[in-house]
Coordinates of C-alpha atoms and ligand atoms in Angstrom, one line a residue:
X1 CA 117.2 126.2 107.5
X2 CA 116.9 122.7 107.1
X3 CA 118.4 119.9 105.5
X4 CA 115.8 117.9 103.4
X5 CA 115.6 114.4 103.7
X6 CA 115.0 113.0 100.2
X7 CA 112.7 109.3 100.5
X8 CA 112.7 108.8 96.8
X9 CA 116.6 109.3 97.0
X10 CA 116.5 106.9 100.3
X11 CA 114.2 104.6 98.7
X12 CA 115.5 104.0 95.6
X13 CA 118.9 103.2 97.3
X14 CA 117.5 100.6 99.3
X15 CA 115.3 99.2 96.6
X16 CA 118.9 99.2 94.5
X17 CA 120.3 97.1 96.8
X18 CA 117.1 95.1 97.4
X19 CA 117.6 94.5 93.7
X20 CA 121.1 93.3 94.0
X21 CA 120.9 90.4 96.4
X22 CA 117.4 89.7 94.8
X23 CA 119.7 88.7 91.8
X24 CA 122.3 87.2 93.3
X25 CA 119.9 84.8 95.6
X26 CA 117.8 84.0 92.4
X27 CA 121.0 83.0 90.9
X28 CA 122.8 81.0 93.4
X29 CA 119.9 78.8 95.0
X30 CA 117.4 78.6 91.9
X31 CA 114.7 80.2 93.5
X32 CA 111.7 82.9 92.7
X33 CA 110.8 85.3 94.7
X34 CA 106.7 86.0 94.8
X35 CA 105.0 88.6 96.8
X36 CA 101.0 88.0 96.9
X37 CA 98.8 91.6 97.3
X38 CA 95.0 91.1 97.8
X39 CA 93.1 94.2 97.6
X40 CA 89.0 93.7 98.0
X41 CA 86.5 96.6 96.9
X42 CA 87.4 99.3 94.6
X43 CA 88.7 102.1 96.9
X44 CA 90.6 104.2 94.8
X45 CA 93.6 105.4 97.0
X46 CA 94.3 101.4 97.8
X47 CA 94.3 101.3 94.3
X48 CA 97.4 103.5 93.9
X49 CA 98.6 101.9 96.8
X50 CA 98.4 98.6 95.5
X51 CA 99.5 99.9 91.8
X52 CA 102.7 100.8 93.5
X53 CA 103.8 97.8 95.4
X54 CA 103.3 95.5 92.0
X55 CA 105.3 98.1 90.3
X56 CA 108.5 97.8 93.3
X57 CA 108.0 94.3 92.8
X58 CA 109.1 94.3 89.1
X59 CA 111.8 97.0 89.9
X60 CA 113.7 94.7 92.5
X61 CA 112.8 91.1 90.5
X62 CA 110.0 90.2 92.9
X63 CA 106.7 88.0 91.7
X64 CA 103.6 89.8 92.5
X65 CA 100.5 87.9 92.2
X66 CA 97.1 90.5 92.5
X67 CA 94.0 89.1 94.0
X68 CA 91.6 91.7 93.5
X69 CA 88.7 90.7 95.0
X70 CA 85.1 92.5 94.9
X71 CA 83.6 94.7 97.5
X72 CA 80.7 92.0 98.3
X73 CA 83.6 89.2 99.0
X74 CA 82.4 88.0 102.2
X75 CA 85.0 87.3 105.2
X76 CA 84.8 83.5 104.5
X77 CA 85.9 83.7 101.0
X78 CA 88.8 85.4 102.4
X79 CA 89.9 83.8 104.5
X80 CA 90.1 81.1 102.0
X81 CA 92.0 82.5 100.3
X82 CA 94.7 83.5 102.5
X83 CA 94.9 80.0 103.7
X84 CA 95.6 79.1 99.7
X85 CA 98.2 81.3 100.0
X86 CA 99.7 80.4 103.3
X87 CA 100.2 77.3 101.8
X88 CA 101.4 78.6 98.3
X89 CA 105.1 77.3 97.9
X90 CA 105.6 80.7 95.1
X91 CA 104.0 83.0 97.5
X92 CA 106.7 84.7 100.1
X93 CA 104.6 87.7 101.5
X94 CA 101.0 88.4 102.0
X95 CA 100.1 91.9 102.0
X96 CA 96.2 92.6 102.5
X97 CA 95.4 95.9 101.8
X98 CA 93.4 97.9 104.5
X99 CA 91.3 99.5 104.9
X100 CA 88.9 96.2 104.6
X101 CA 85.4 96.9 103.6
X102 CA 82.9 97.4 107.1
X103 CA 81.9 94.4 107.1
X104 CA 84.7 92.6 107.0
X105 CA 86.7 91.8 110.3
X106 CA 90.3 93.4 110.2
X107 CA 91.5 92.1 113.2
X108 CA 90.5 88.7 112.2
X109 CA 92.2 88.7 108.3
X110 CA 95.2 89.7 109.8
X111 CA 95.4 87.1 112.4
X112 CA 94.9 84.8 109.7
X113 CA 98.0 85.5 107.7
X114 CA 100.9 83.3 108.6
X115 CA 103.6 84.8 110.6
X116 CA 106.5 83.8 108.3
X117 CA 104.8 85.2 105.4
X118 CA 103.6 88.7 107.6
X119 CA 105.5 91.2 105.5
X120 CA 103.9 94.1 106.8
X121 CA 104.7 92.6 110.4
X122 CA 101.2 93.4 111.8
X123 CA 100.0 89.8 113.0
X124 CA 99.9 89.8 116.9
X125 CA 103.7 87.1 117.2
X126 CA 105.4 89.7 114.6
X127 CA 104.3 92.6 117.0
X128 CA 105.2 90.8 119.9
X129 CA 108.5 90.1 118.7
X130 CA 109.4 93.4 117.9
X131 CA 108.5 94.2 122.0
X132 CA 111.2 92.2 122.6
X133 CA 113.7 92.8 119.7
X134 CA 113.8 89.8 118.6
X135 CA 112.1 90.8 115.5
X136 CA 112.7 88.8 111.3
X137 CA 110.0 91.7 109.8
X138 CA 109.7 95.3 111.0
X139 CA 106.4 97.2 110.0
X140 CA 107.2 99.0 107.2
X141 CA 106.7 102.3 108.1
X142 CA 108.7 102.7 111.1
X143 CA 111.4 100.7 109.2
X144 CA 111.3 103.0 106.5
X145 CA 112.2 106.4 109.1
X146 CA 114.3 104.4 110.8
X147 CA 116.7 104.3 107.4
X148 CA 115.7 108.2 106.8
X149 CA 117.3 108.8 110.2
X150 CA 120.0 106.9 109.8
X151 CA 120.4 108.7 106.4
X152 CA 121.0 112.1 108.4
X153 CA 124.0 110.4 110.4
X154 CA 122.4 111.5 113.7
X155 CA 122.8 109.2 116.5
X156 CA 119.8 108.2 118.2
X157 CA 121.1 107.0 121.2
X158 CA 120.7 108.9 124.6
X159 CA 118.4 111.5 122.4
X160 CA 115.0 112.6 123.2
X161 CA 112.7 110.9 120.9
X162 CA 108.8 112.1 120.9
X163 CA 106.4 109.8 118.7
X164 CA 103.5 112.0 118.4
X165 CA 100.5 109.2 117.8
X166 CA 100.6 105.6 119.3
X167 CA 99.0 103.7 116.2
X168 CA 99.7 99.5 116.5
X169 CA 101.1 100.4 112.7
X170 CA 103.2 103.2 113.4
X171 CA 103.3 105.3 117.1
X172 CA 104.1 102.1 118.9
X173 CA 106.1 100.2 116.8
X174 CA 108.0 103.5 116.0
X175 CA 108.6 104.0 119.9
X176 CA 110.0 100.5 120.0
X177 CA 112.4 100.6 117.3
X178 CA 113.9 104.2 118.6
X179 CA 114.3 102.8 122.6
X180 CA 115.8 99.3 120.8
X181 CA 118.3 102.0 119.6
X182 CA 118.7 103.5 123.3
X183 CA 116.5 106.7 122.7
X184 CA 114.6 108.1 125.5
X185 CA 111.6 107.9 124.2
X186 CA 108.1 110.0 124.9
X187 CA 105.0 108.8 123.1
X188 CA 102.1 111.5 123.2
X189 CA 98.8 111.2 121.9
X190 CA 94.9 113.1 121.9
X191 CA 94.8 113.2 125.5
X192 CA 98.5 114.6 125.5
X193 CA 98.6 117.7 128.2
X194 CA 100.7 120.6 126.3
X195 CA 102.0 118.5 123.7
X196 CA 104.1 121.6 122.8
X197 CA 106.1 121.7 125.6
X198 CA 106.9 117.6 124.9
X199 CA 107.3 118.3 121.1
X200 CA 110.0 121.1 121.9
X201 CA 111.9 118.7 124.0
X202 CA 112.7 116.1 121.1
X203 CA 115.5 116.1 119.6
X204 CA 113.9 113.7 117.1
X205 CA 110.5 114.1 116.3
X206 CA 108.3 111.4 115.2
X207 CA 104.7 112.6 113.8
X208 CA 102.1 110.2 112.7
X209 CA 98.8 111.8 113.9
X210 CA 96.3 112.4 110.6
X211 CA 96.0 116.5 111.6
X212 CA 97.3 118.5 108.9
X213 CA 100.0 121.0 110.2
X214 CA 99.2 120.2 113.7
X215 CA 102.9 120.4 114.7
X216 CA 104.2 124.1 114.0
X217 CA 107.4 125.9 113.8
X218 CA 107.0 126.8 117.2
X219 CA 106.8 123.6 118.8
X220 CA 110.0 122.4 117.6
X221 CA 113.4 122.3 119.0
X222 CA 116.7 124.4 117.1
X223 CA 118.2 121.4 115.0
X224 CA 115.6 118.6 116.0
X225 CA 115.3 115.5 113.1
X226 CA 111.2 116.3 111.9
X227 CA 110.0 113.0 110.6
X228 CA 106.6 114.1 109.6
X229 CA 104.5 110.4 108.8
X230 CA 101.2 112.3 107.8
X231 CA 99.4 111.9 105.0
X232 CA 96.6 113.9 104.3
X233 CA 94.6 115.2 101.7
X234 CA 93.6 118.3 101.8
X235 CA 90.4 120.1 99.4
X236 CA 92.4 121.3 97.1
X237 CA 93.4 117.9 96.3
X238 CA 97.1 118.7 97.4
X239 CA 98.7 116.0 99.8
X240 CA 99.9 117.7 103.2
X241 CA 101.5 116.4 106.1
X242 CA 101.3 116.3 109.8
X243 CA 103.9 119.2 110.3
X244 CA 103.8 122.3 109.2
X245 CA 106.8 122.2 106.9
X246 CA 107.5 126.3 106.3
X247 CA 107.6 127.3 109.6
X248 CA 109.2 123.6 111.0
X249 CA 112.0 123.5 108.6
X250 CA 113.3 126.8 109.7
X251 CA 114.1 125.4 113.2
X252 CA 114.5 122.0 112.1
X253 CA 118.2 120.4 110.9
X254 CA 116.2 117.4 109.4
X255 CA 113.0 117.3 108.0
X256 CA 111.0 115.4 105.6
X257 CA 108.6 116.6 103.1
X258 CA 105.2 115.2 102.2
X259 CA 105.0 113.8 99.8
X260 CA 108.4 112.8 99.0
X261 CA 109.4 111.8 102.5
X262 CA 108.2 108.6 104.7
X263 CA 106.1 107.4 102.0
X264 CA 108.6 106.2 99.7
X265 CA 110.4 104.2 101.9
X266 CA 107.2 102.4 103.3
X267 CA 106.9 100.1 100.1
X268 CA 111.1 100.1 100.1
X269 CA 110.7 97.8 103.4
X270 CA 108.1 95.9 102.1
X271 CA 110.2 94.8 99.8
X272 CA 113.1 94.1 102.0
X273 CA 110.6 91.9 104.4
X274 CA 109.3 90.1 101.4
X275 CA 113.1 89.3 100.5
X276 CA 113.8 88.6 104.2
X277 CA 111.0 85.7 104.7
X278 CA 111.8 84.0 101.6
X279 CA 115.7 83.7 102.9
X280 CA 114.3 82.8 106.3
X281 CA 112.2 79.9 103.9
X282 CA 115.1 78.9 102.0
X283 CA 117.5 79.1 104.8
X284 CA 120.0 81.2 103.7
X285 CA 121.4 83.6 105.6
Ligands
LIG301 P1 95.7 106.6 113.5 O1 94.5 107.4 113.2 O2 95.6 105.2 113.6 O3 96.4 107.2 114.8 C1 96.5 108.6 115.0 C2 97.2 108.8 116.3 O4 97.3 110.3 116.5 C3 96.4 108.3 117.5 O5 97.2 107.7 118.4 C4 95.8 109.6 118.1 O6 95.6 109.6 119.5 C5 96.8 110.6 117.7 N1 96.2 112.0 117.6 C6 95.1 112.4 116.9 N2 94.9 113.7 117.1 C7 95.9 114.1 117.9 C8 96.2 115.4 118.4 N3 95.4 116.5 118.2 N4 97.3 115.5 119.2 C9 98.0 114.4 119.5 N5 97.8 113.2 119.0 C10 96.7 113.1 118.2 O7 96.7 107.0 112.3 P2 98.0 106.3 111.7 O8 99.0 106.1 112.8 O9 97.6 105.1 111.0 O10 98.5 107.4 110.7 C11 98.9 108.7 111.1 C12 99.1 109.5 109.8 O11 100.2 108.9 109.1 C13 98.0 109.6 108.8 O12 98.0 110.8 108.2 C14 98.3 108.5 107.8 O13 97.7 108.8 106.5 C15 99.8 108.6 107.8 N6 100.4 107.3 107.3 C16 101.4 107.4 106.4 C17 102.1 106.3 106.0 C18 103.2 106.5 105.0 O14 103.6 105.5 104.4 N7 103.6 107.7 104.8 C19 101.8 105.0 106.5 C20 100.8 105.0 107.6 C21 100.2 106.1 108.0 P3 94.6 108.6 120.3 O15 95.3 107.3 120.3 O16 94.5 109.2 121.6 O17 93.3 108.6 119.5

């Protein structure tokens, strides 16, 4: 029977200390700490989303400023925008909340936002960085399983590591950040042959696919790490991951629920990247 990784637990540790040296930078160099979140339309789950991060804000001593914008804003207006606040001296972190509208271009808003200010690390230099390991922000969701793994005290090095999903937001970064930490690392995907057979082979199991209860007890190793990433709503109205948690966490040693698991620590390492770039502004180390 497994051991259940607790993300609220996780999350609220790193937010603590978030909140710590939030404080003690505020007090020794003078300075505010301001995390913009634009949010355009009125979709209600990036609602919550967006609800959320203003609320971790105020919890670690952050400044969020909310541009709501509506779901007619065209792509000009924007992008004017983001170049105000690439050029806003308060502003630390942009975080635009996707999805977009259709009509607006994703690829392009993203592009748009400055590096240094790229808190959820997706802006083509920020990815490329991480390819080489050279990274100053890591996307927030692998960062955030990354600490839940670390929390178990399992050693990723020379373990089999299969990502199920190769997303640019979480399968590929997630792939990078466990070969940066010397796992051997399988990614597997739709067009996957037997992705049983690689799913019983990891020793730490990464799932970010969208398919409730795709992976089942069966397909997991004795005393694998589960990391189960998905999200998704079922008709009942009940939230469900990508693993089937009853029969996973009987073979599992690890596992994560959903909800309660990856998701708290995703706005926990948004935080952290907002407070890295605004030392990286400030200089201090
Ligand atoms: P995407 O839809 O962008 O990617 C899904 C990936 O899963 C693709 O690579 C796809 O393969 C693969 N896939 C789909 N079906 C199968 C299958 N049957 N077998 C194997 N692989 C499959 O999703 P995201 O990465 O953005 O998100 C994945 C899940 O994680 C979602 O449920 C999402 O809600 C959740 N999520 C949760 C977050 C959190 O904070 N907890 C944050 C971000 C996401 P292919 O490339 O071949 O199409």
């Amino acid at each position: 029977m497994a051991n259940i990784i607790d993300g609220k637990a996780v999350s609220a540790r790193v937010k603590e200390e978030i909140a710590k040296e939030t404080a003690a930078v505020k007090a020794k160099y003078g300075i505010s700490i301001g995390l913009a979140v634009v949010i355009v339309g009125d979709d209600p789950a990036s609602r919550i989303y967006v609800n959320n991060k203003k609320k971790a804000c105020e919890t670690v001593g952050f400044t969020s400023y909310e541009y709501a914008l509506g779901a007619d804003t065209t792509q000009e207006e924007l992008l004017q925008l983001i170049d105000k606040l690439n050029k806003d001296d308060n502003v630390n972190g942009i975080l635009v909340q996707l999805p977009l509208p259709k009509h607006l271009d994703e690829k392009a808003v993203i592009n748009s936002i400055s590096p240094e200010k790229d808190v959820d690390a997706f802006h083509p230099v920020n990815v490329g960085k991480i390819m080489i390991g050279e990274y100053s922000f890591l996307p927030c969701t692998p960062a955030g399983i990354m600490e839940l793994i670390a929390s178990t005290g399992v050693e990723i090095k020379g373990k089999e590591c299969v990502v199920v999903g190769r997303s640019n937001i979480v399968g590929k970064p997630m792939s990078m950040l466990l070969l940066h930490q010397s796992g051997t690392v399988t990614i597997c995907h739709s067009k996957t042959n037997d992705l049983a057979e690689h799913c019983r082979k990891a020793d730490i199991l990464v799932v970010a696919v969208g398919v409730p209860k795709l992976v089942t007890g069966d397909m997991i190793k004795d005393g694998a790490v589960v990391i189960d990433v998905g999200m998704n709503r079922l008709e009942n109205g009940k939230l469900c991951g990508d693993v089937d948690f009853d029969s996973a966490k009987e073979k599992a040693s690890f596992i994560t629920p959903v909800p309660g698991g990856v998701g708290p620590m995703t706005i926990a390492m948004l935080m952290k990247n907002t407070l890295t770039a605004a030392k990286i502004k400030h200089g201090i180390e």
